[in-house]
Amino acid sequence: MSSLSLPEEFVLLLHKDNGGYHMMADYTAGAELGELALRGRVDLAGKKIRITDASPSGIAWIDDATALLRKLSGSEEKPVDAGTFFWRRKSRRKVHCAALSERQLMRHEQKSALLVSYDSYFPDIATREALVDRLRAAGRNECELDDRLVMLVAVVRASGLADSLGFDREERTRLKAISKGEDLGAVAGSAGPAAATLATMVTSANWMNVATMA
């Protein structure tokens, strides 16, 4: 599981056993931004994104996202508004589904209804449940936090996905505190400010146009 990127983890959590997914799919863009921050490619401040490393990564989605940020920042290299980035990157779920399918962490089926074809992705249940268990452990203060887990909590909680994953009130309260960068301990302390900023960016992304899937 440690080799999964933040958007891959988020997409696995989105998907249901029946091939449907929770309504927060467009927030995958927030998970992408969190991964860029974890890799030291961007700094997050307020509602602005500043590129710190635009070198090629060899990972298509990262290079695409970095290229977009460079284009948006212009020749003056101005910080990019997070809302603009999210809007331009909102339809990213299938990209990460395809990557997970290649690694056999999702099963892809093409279906049709009323002569219209569509793709369904079925998550590897064990991998997804391990992610849920890790989030639950964080919510119960039963595990040591690290930077990646703090960022995942920030996106899951701020997007509203935590409310759909069956966490109880105490767990959700603790996850909320983590997403604010509070009481993280020494190990995850470096991610606290970035996670809190990311959570604010995601929470304020009310421009999202999402639809509930079955």
CSV table of N, CA and C in Angstrom, one decimal, residues 10-143:
chain,number,residue,atom,x,y,z
A,10,PHE,N,-7.2,7.8,-2.7
A,10,PHE,CA,-8.5,8.4,-2.7
A,10,PHE,C,-9.5,7.7,-3.6
A,11,VAL,N,-9.0,7.4,-4.8
A,11,VAL,CA,-9.9,6.8,-5.8
A,11,VAL,C,-10.3,5.4,-5.3
A,12,LEU,N,-9.4,4.6,-4.7
A,12,LEU,CA,-9.8,3.3,-4.1
A,12,LEU,C,-10.9,3.5,-3.0
A,13,LEU,N,-10.8,4.5,-2.2
A,13,LEU,CA,-11.8,4.8,-1.2
A,13,LEU,C,-13.1,5.2,-1.8
A,14,LEU,N,-13.1,5.9,-2.9
A,14,LEU,CA,-14.3,6.3,-3.6
A,14,LEU,C,-15.2,5.2,-4.0
A,15,HIS,N,-14.5,4.1,-4.5
A,15,HIS,CA,-15.3,3.1,-5.2
A,15,HIS,C,-15.9,2.0,-4.3
A,16,LYS,N,-17.1,1.6,-4.7
A,16,LYS,CA,-17.9,0.6,-4.0
A,16,LYS,C,-17.8,-0.7,-4.6
A,17,ASP,N,-18.2,-1.7,-3.9
A,17,ASP,CA,-18.1,-3.1,-4.3
A,17,ASP,C,-18.9,-3.4,-5.7
A,18,ASN,N,-19.9,-2.6,-5.9
A,18,ASN,CA,-20.8,-2.8,-7.1
A,18,ASN,C,-20.3,-2.1,-8.3
A,19,GLY,N,-19.1,-1.4,-8.2
A,19,GLY,CA,-18.6,-0.7,-9.4
A,19,GLY,C,-19.0,0.8,-9.4
A,20,GLY,N,-19.9,1.2,-8.6
A,20,GLY,CA,-20.3,2.6,-8.4
A,20,GLY,C,-19.2,3.3,-7.6
A,21,TYR,N,-19.4,4.6,-7.4
A,21,TYR,CA,-18.5,5.3,-6.6
A,21,TYR,C,-19.2,6.5,-5.9
A,22,HIS,N,-18.6,6.9,-4.8
A,22,HIS,CA,-19.2,8.0,-4.0
A,22,HIS,C,-19.1,9.3,-4.8
A,23,MET,N,-20.0,10.3,-4.5
A,23,MET,CA,-20.2,11.5,-5.2
A,23,MET,C,-19.0,12.5,-5.2
A,24,MET,N,-18.0,12.2,-4.5
A,24,MET,CA,-16.9,13.2,-4.3
A,24,MET,C,-15.8,13.0,-5.3
A,25,ALA,N,-16.1,12.3,-6.5
A,25,ALA,CA,-15.0,12.0,-7.4
A,25,ALA,C,-14.2,13.1,-7.9
A,26,ASP,N,-14.8,14.3,-8.1
A,26,ASP,CA,-14.0,15.4,-8.6
A,26,ASP,C,-13.0,15.9,-7.6
A,27,TYR,N,-13.1,15.6,-6.4
A,27,TYR,CA,-12.1,16.0,-5.4
A,27,TYR,C,-10.8,15.2,-5.6
A,28,THR,N,-10.8,14.3,-6.5
A,28,THR,CA,-9.5,13.6,-6.8
A,28,THR,C,-8.4,14.6,-7.2
A,29,ALA,N,-8.8,15.8,-7.7
A,29,ALA,CA,-7.9,16.9,-8.0
A,29,ALA,C,-7.2,17.3,-6.7
A,30,GLY,N,-7.9,17.4,-5.6
A,30,GLY,CA,-7.3,17.7,-4.3
A,30,GLY,C,-6.3,16.7,-3.9
A,31,ALA,N,-6.6,15.4,-4.1
A,31,ALA,CA,-5.6,14.4,-3.8
A,31,ALA,C,-4.3,14.5,-4.6
A,32,GLU,N,-4.5,14.9,-5.9
A,32,GLU,CA,-3.4,15.1,-6.8
A,32,GLU,C,-2.5,16.3,-6.2
A,33,LEU,N,-3.2,17.3,-5.8
A,33,LEU,CA,-2.4,18.5,-5.3
A,33,LEU,C,-1.7,18.1,-4.0
A,34,GLY,N,-2.3,17.3,-3.2
A,34,GLY,CA,-1.6,16.8,-1.9
A,34,GLY,C,-0.4,16.0,-2.3
A,35,GLU,N,-0.5,15.1,-3.3
A,35,GLU,CA,0.7,14.3,-3.7
A,35,GLU,C,1.8,15.2,-4.2
A,36,LEU,N,1.5,16.3,-5.0
A,36,LEU,CA,2.5,17.2,-5.4
A,36,LEU,C,3.2,17.9,-4.3
A,37,ALA,N,2.4,18.2,-3.2
A,37,ALA,CA,3.0,18.9,-2.1
A,37,ALA,C,3.9,17.9,-1.3
A,38,LEU,N,3.5,16.6,-1.2
A,38,LEU,CA,4.3,15.6,-0.5
A,38,LEU,C,5.6,15.4,-1.2
A,39,ARG,N,5.6,15.5,-2.5
A,39,ARG,CA,6.8,15.3,-3.3
A,39,ARG,C,7.7,16.5,-3.4
A,40,GLY,N,7.3,17.6,-2.8
A,40,GLY,CA,8.0,18.8,-2.8
A,40,GLY,C,8.0,19.6,-4.1
A,41,ARG,N,6.9,19.3,-4.9
A,41,ARG,CA,6.8,20.0,-6.2
A,41,ARG,C,6.0,21.3,-6.1
A,42,VAL,N,5.3,21.5,-5.1
A,42,VAL,CA,4.5,22.7,-4.9
A,42,VAL,C,4.6,23.1,-3.4
A,43,ASP,N,4.4,24.4,-3.2
A,43,ASP,CA,4.1,25.0,-1.9
A,43,ASP,C,2.7,25.4,-1.9
A,44,LEU,N,2.0,25.2,-0.7
A,44,LEU,CA,0.6,25.7,-0.6
A,44,LEU,C,0.5,26.8,0.4
A,45,ALA,N,-0.1,27.9,0.1
A,45,ALA,CA,-0.3,29.0,1.0
A,45,ALA,C,-1.6,29.7,0.7
A,46,GLY,N,-2.4,29.8,1.7
A,46,GLY,CA,-3.7,30.4,1.5
A,46,GLY,C,-4.5,29.6,0.6
A,47,LYS,N,-4.9,30.2,-0.6
A,47,LYS,CA,-5.6,29.5,-1.6
A,47,LYS,C,-4.7,29.5,-2.9
A,48,LYS,N,-3.4,29.6,-2.7
A,48,LYS,CA,-2.5,29.7,-3.9
A,48,LYS,C,-1.5,28.5,-3.9
A,49,ILE,N,-1.1,28.2,-5.1
A,49,ILE,CA,-0.2,27.1,-5.3
A,49,ILE,C,1.1,27.7,-6.0
A,50,ARG,N,2.2,27.4,-5.5
A,50,ARG,CA,3.5,27.9,-6.1
A,50,ARG,C,4.3,26.7,-6.5
A,51,ILE,N,4.8,26.7,-7.7
A,51,ILE,CA,5.6,25.6,-8.2
A,51,ILE,C,7.0,25.7,-7.6
A,52,THR,N,7.5,24.6,-7.0
A,52,THR,CA,8.9,24.6,-6.5
A,52,THR,C,9.8,23.6,-7.3
A,53,ASP,N,9.2,22.7,-8.0
A,53,ASP,CA,10.0,21.8,-8.8
A,53,ASP,C,9.2,21.4,-10.0
A,54,ALA,N,9.7,21.8,-11.2
A,54,ALA,CA,9.0,21.5,-12.4
A,54,ALA,C,9.7,20.5,-13.3
A,55,SER,N,10.7,19.9,-12.7
A,55,SER,CA,11.5,18.9,-13.5
A,55,SER,C,10.6,17.7,-13.8
A,56,PRO,N,10.9,17.0,-14.9
A,56,PRO,CA,10.1,15.8,-15.3
A,56,PRO,C,10.2,14.7,-14.3
A,57,SER,N,9.1,14.1,-14.0
A,57,SER,CA,9.0,13.0,-13.0
A,57,SER,C,9.0,11.6,-13.6
A,58,GLY,N,8.6,11.6,-14.9
A,58,GLY,CA,8.4,10.2,-15.5
A,58,GLY,C,7.0,9.6,-15.2
A,59,ILE,N,6.2,10.4,-14.4
A,59,ILE,CA,4.9,9.9,-14.1
A,59,ILE,C,3.9,10.9,-14.8
A,60,ALA,N,3.1,10.3,-15.7
A,60,ALA,CA,2.4,11.1,-16.7
A,60,ALA,C,1.5,12.2,-16.0
A,61,TRP,N,0.7,11.7,-15.0
A,61,TRP,CA,-0.3,12.7,-14.4
A,61,TRP,C,0.5,13.8,-13.6
A,62,ILE,N,1.6,13.5,-13.0
A,62,ILE,CA,2.4,14.5,-12.3
A,62,ILE,C,2.9,15.5,-13.3
A,63,ASP,N,3.5,15.0,-14.4
A,63,ASP,CA,4.0,16.0,-15.4
A,63,ASP,C,2.9,16.8,-16.1
A,64,ASP,N,1.8,16.2,-16.3
A,64,ASP,CA,0.6,16.9,-16.8
A,64,ASP,C,0.2,18.0,-15.9
A,65,ALA,N,0.1,17.7,-14.6
A,65,ALA,CA,-0.3,18.7,-13.6
A,65,ALA,C,0.7,19.8,-13.5
A,66,THR,N,2.0,19.4,-13.5
A,66,THR,CA,3.0,20.5,-13.4
A,66,THR,C,3.0,21.4,-14.6
A,67,ALA,N,2.8,20.8,-15.8
A,67,ALA,CA,2.7,21.6,-17.0
A,67,ALA,C,1.6,22.6,-16.9
A,68,LEU,N,0.4,22.1,-16.4
A,68,LEU,CA,-0.7,23.0,-16.3
A,68,LEU,C,-0.4,24.2,-15.3
A,69,LEU,N,0.2,23.8,-14.2
A,69,LEU,CA,0.6,24.9,-13.2
A,69,LEU,C,1.5,25.9,-13.8
A,70,ARG,N,2.5,25.4,-14.6
A,70,ARG,CA,3.5,26.3,-15.3
A,70,ARG,C,2.7,27.2,-16.3
A,71,LYS,N,1.8,26.7,-17.0
A,71,LYS,CA,1.0,27.5,-17.9
A,71,LYS,C,0.2,28.5,-17.2
A,72,LEU,N,-0.5,28.1,-16.1
A,72,LEU,CA,-1.3,29.0,-15.4
A,72,LEU,C,-0.5,30.1,-14.7
A,73,SER,N,0.7,29.8,-14.3
A,73,SER,CA,1.5,30.8,-13.6
A,73,SER,C,2.1,31.8,-14.5
A,74,GLY,N,2.2,31.5,-15.8
A,74,GLY,CA,2.7,32.4,-16.8
A,74,GLY,C,4.2,32.7,-16.7
A,75,SER,N,4.6,33.6,-17.5
A,75,SER,CA,6.1,34.0,-17.6
A,75,SER,C,6.6,34.6,-16.3
A,76,GLU,N,5.6,35.3,-15.6
A,76,GLU,CA,6.0,35.9,-14.3
A,76,GLU,C,6.0,34.9,-13.1
A,77,GLU,N,5.6,33.7,-13.4
A,77,GLU,CA,5.6,32.6,-12.4
A,77,GLU,C,4.8,33.0,-11.2
A,78,LYS,N,3.7,33.5,-11.4
A,78,LYS,CA,2.8,33.9,-10.3
A,78,LYS,C,2.2,32.7,-9.6
A,79,PRO,N,1.9,32.8,-8.4
A,79,PRO,CA,1.2,31.7,-7.7
A,79,PRO,C,-0.2,31.4,-8.4
A,80,VAL,N,-0.6,30.2,-8.4
A,80,VAL,CA,-1.8,29.8,-9.1
A,80,VAL,C,-3.0,29.6,-8.2
A,81,ASP,N,-4.1,30.1,-8.5
A,81,ASP,CA,-5.3,30.0,-7.7
A,81,ASP,C,-5.7,28.5,-7.6
A,82,ALA,N,-5.9,28.0,-6.4
A,82,ALA,CA,-6.2,26.6,-6.2
A,82,ALA,C,-7.5,26.2,-6.9
A,83,GLY,N,-8.5,27.1,-6.9
A,83,GLY,CA,-9.8,26.8,-7.5
A,83,GLY,C,-9.6,26.6,-9.0
A,84,THR,N,-8.8,27.4,-9.7
A,84,THR,CA,-8.5,27.2,-11.1
A,84,THR,C,-7.9,25.9,-11.4
A,85,PHE,N,-6.9,25.5,-10.6
A,85,PHE,CA,-6.3,24.2,-10.7
A,85,PHE,C,-7.3,23.1,-10.6
A,86,PHE,N,-8.1,23.1,-9.5
A,86,PHE,CA,-9.1,22.1,-9.3
A,86,PHE,C,-10.1,22.0,-10.4
A,87,TRP,N,-10.5,23.1,-10.9
A,87,TRP,CA,-11.5,23.1,-12.0
A,87,TRP,C,-10.9,22.4,-13.3
A,88,ARG,N,-9.7,22.7,-13.6
A,88,ARG,CA,-9.0,22.2,-14.7
A,88,ARG,C,-8.6,20.7,-14.6
A,89,ARG,N,-8.6,20.2,-13.3
A,89,ARG,CA,-8.2,18.9,-13.1
A,89,ARG,C,-9.3,18.0,-12.5
A,90,LYS,N,-10.5,18.5,-12.5
A,90,LYS,CA,-11.6,17.8,-11.7
A,90,LYS,C,-11.9,16.4,-12.3
A,91,SER,N,-11.8,16.2,-13.5
A,91,SER,CA,-12.2,14.9,-14.1
A,91,SER,C,-11.0,13.9,-14.2
A,92,ARG,N,-10.5,13.6,-13.1
A,92,ARG,CA,-9.3,12.8,-13.1
A,92,ARG,C,-9.5,11.3,-12.5
A,93,ARG,N,-10.6,11.0,-12.1
A,93,ARG,CA,-10.9,9.7,-11.5
A,93,ARG,C,-10.5,8.6,-12.4
A,94,LYS,N,-10.9,8.6,-13.7
A,94,LYS,CA,-10.6,7.5,-14.5
A,94,LYS,C,-9.2,7.3,-14.8
A,95,VAL,N,-8.4,8.4,-14.8
A,95,VAL,CA,-7.0,8.3,-15.1
A,95,VAL,C,-6.3,7.4,-14.0
A,96,HIS,N,-6.7,7.6,-12.8
A,96,HIS,CA,-6.1,6.8,-11.7
A,96,HIS,C,-6.8,5.4,-11.6
A,97,CYS,N,-8.0,5.3,-12.0
A,97,CYS,CA,-8.6,4.0,-12.1
A,97,CYS,C,-7.9,3.1,-13.1
A,98,ALA,N,-7.5,3.7,-14.2
A,98,ALA,CA,-6.8,3.0,-15.2
A,98,ALA,C,-5.4,2.5,-14.7
A,99,ALA,N,-4.7,3.4,-14.0
A,99,ALA,CA,-3.4,3.0,-13.4
A,99,ALA,C,-3.6,1.9,-12.4
A,100,LEU,N,-4.6,2.0,-11.5
A,100,LEU,CA,-4.9,1.0,-10.6
A,100,LEU,C,-5.2,-0.4,-11.2
A,101,SER,N,-5.9,-0.3,-12.3
A,101,SER,CA,-6.3,-1.5,-13.1
A,101,SER,C,-5.1,-2.2,-13.6
A,102,GLU,N,-4.1,-1.4,-14.1
A,102,GLU,CA,-2.9,-2.0,-14.6
A,102,GLU,C,-2.1,-2.7,-13.5
A,103,ARG,N,-2.3,-2.3,-12.3
A,103,ARG,CA,-1.6,-2.9,-11.2
A,103,ARG,C,-2.5,-4.0,-10.5
A,104,GLN,N,-3.6,-4.3,-11.1
A,104,GLN,CA,-4.6,-5.3,-10.6
A,104,GLN,C,-5.1,-4.9,-9.2
A,105,LEU,N,-5.2,-3.6,-8.9
A,105,LEU,CA,-5.8,-3.1,-7.7
A,105,LEU,C,-7.2,-2.6,-8.0
A,106,MET,N,-7.6,-2.7,-9.3
A,106,MET,CA,-9.0,-2.5,-9.7
A,106,MET,C,-9.3,-3.4,-10.8
A,107,ARG,N,-10.6,-3.8,-10.9
A,107,ARG,CA,-11.0,-4.6,-12.1
A,107,ARG,C,-11.9,-3.7,-12.9
A,108,HIS,N,-11.6,-3.7,-14.2
A,108,HIS,CA,-12.3,-2.8,-15.2
A,108,HIS,C,-13.3,-3.7,-16.0
A,109,GLU,N,-14.5,-3.2,-16.1
A,109,GLU,CA,-15.5,-3.8,-16.9
A,109,GLU,C,-16.2,-2.7,-17.7
A,110,GLN,N,-16.4,-3.0,-19.0
A,110,GLN,CA,-17.2,-2.1,-19.9
A,110,GLN,C,-18.6,-2.6,-20.0
A,111,LYS,N,-19.5,-1.8,-19.6
A,111,LYS,CA,-20.9,-2.2,-19.6
A,111,LYS,C,-21.7,-1.3,-20.6
A,112,SER,N,-23.0,-1.6,-20.7
A,112,SER,CA,-23.8,-0.7,-21.5
A,112,SER,C,-25.2,-0.7,-21.0
A,113,ALA,N,-25.9,0.4,-21.1
A,113,ALA,CA,-27.3,0.5,-20.7
A,113,ALA,C,-28.0,1.5,-21.8
A,114,LEU,N,-29.1,1.0,-22.3
A,114,LEU,CA,-29.8,1.8,-23.3
A,114,LEU,C,-28.9,2.2,-24.5
A,115,LEU,N,-28.0,1.2,-24.9
A,115,LEU,CA,-27.1,1.3,-26.0
A,115,LEU,C,-26.0,2.3,-25.7
A,116,VAL,N,-25.8,2.7,-24.5
A,116,VAL,CA,-24.7,3.6,-24.1
A,116,VAL,C,-23.7,2.8,-23.3
A,117,SER,N,-22.4,2.8,-23.8
A,117,SER,CA,-21.4,2.1,-23.1
A,117,SER,C,-20.8,3.0,-22.0
A,118,TYR,N,-20.4,2.3,-20.9
A,118,TYR,CA,-19.7,3.0,-19.8
A,118,TYR,C,-18.8,2.1,-19.1
A,119,ASP,N,-17.8,2.7,-18.4
A,119,ASP,CA,-16.8,1.9,-17.7
A,119,ASP,C,-17.2,1.8,-16.2
A,120,SER,N,-17.0,0.6,-15.7
A,120,SER,CA,-17.2,0.3,-14.2
A,120,SER,C,-15.8,-0.2,-13.7
A,121,TYR,N,-15.5,0.3,-12.5
A,121,TYR,CA,-14.2,-0.1,-11.9
A,121,TYR,C,-14.6,-0.7,-10.5
A,122,PHE,N,-14.1,-1.9,-10.2
A,122,PHE,CA,-14.3,-2.6,-9.0
A,122,PHE,C,-13.0,-2.6,-8.2
A,123,PRO,N,-13.0,-2.0,-7.0
A,123,PRO,CA,-11.7,-1.9,-6.2
A,123,PRO,C,-11.3,-3.3,-5.6
A,124,ASP,N,-10.0,-3.5,-5.5
A,124,ASP,CA,-9.6,-4.6,-4.7
A,124,ASP,C,-10.0,-4.4,-3.3
A,125,ILE,N,-10.9,-5.3,-2.8
A,125,ILE,CA,-11.5,-5.0,-1.5
A,125,ILE,C,-10.5,-5.0,-0.4
A,126,ALA,N,-9.6,-5.9,-0.4
A,126,ALA,CA,-8.6,-6.0,0.7
A,126,ALA,C,-7.8,-4.7,0.8
A,127,THR,N,-7.4,-4.2,-0.3
A,127,THR,CA,-6.6,-2.9,-0.3
A,127,THR,C,-7.4,-1.8,0.1
A,128,ARG,N,-8.6,-1.7,-0.4
A,128,ARG,CA,-9.5,-0.6,0.1
A,128,ARG,C,-9.8,-0.7,1.6
A,129,GLU,N,-10.1,-1.9,2.0
A,129,GLU,CA,-10.4,-2.0,3.5
A,129,GLU,C,-9.2,-1.7,4.3
A,130,ALA,N,-8.0,-2.0,3.9
A,130,ALA,CA,-6.8,-1.7,4.6
A,130,ALA,C,-6.7,-0.2,4.7
A,131,LEU,N,-7.0,0.6,3.7
A,131,LEU,CA,-7.0,2.0,3.8
A,131,LEU,C,-8.0,2.6,4.7
A,132,VAL,N,-9.3,2.0,4.7
A,132,VAL,CA,-10.3,2.4,5.6
A,132,VAL,C,-9.9,2.1,7.1
A,133,ASP,N,-9.3,1.0,7.3
A,133,ASP,CA,-8.8,0.6,8.6
A,133,ASP,C,-7.7,1.6,9.1
A,134,ARG,N,-6.9,2.0,8.2
A,134,ARG,CA,-5.8,2.9,8.6
A,134,ARG,C,-6.4,4.3,9.0
A,135,LEU,N,-7.4,4.7,8.2
A,135,LEU,CA,-8.0,6.0,8.5
A,135,LEU,C,-8.8,5.9,9.9
A,136,ARG,N,-9.4,4.7,10.1
A,136,ARG,CA,-10.1,4.5,11.4
A,136,ARG,C,-9.1,4.5,12.5
A,137,ALA,N,-8.0,3.9,12.3
A,137,ALA,CA,-7.0,3.9,13.4
A,137,ALA,C,-6.5,5.3,13.7
A,138,ALA,N,-6.4,6.1,12.7
A,138,ALA,CA,-6.0,7.5,12.9
A,138,ALA,C,-7.1,8.2,13.6
A,139,GLY,N,-8.4,7.9,13.3
A,139,GLY,CA,-9.5,8.6,14.0
A,139,GLY,C,-9.6,8.2,15.4
A,140,ARG,N,-9.1,7.0,15.8
A,140,ARG,CA,-9.1,6.5,17.1
A,140,ARG,C,-7.8,6.8,17.9
A,141,ASN,N,-6.9,7.4,17.2
A,141,ASN,CA,-5.6,7.7,17.8
A,141,ASN,C,-4.9,6.4,18.2
A,142,GLU,N,-5.0,5.4,17.3
A,142,GLU,CA,-4.4,4.1,17.5
A,142,GLU,C,-3.2,3.8,16.6
A,143,CYS,N,-2.7,4.8,15.9
A,143,CYS,CA,-1.6,4.6,15.0
A,143,CYS,C,-0.7,5.9,15.0
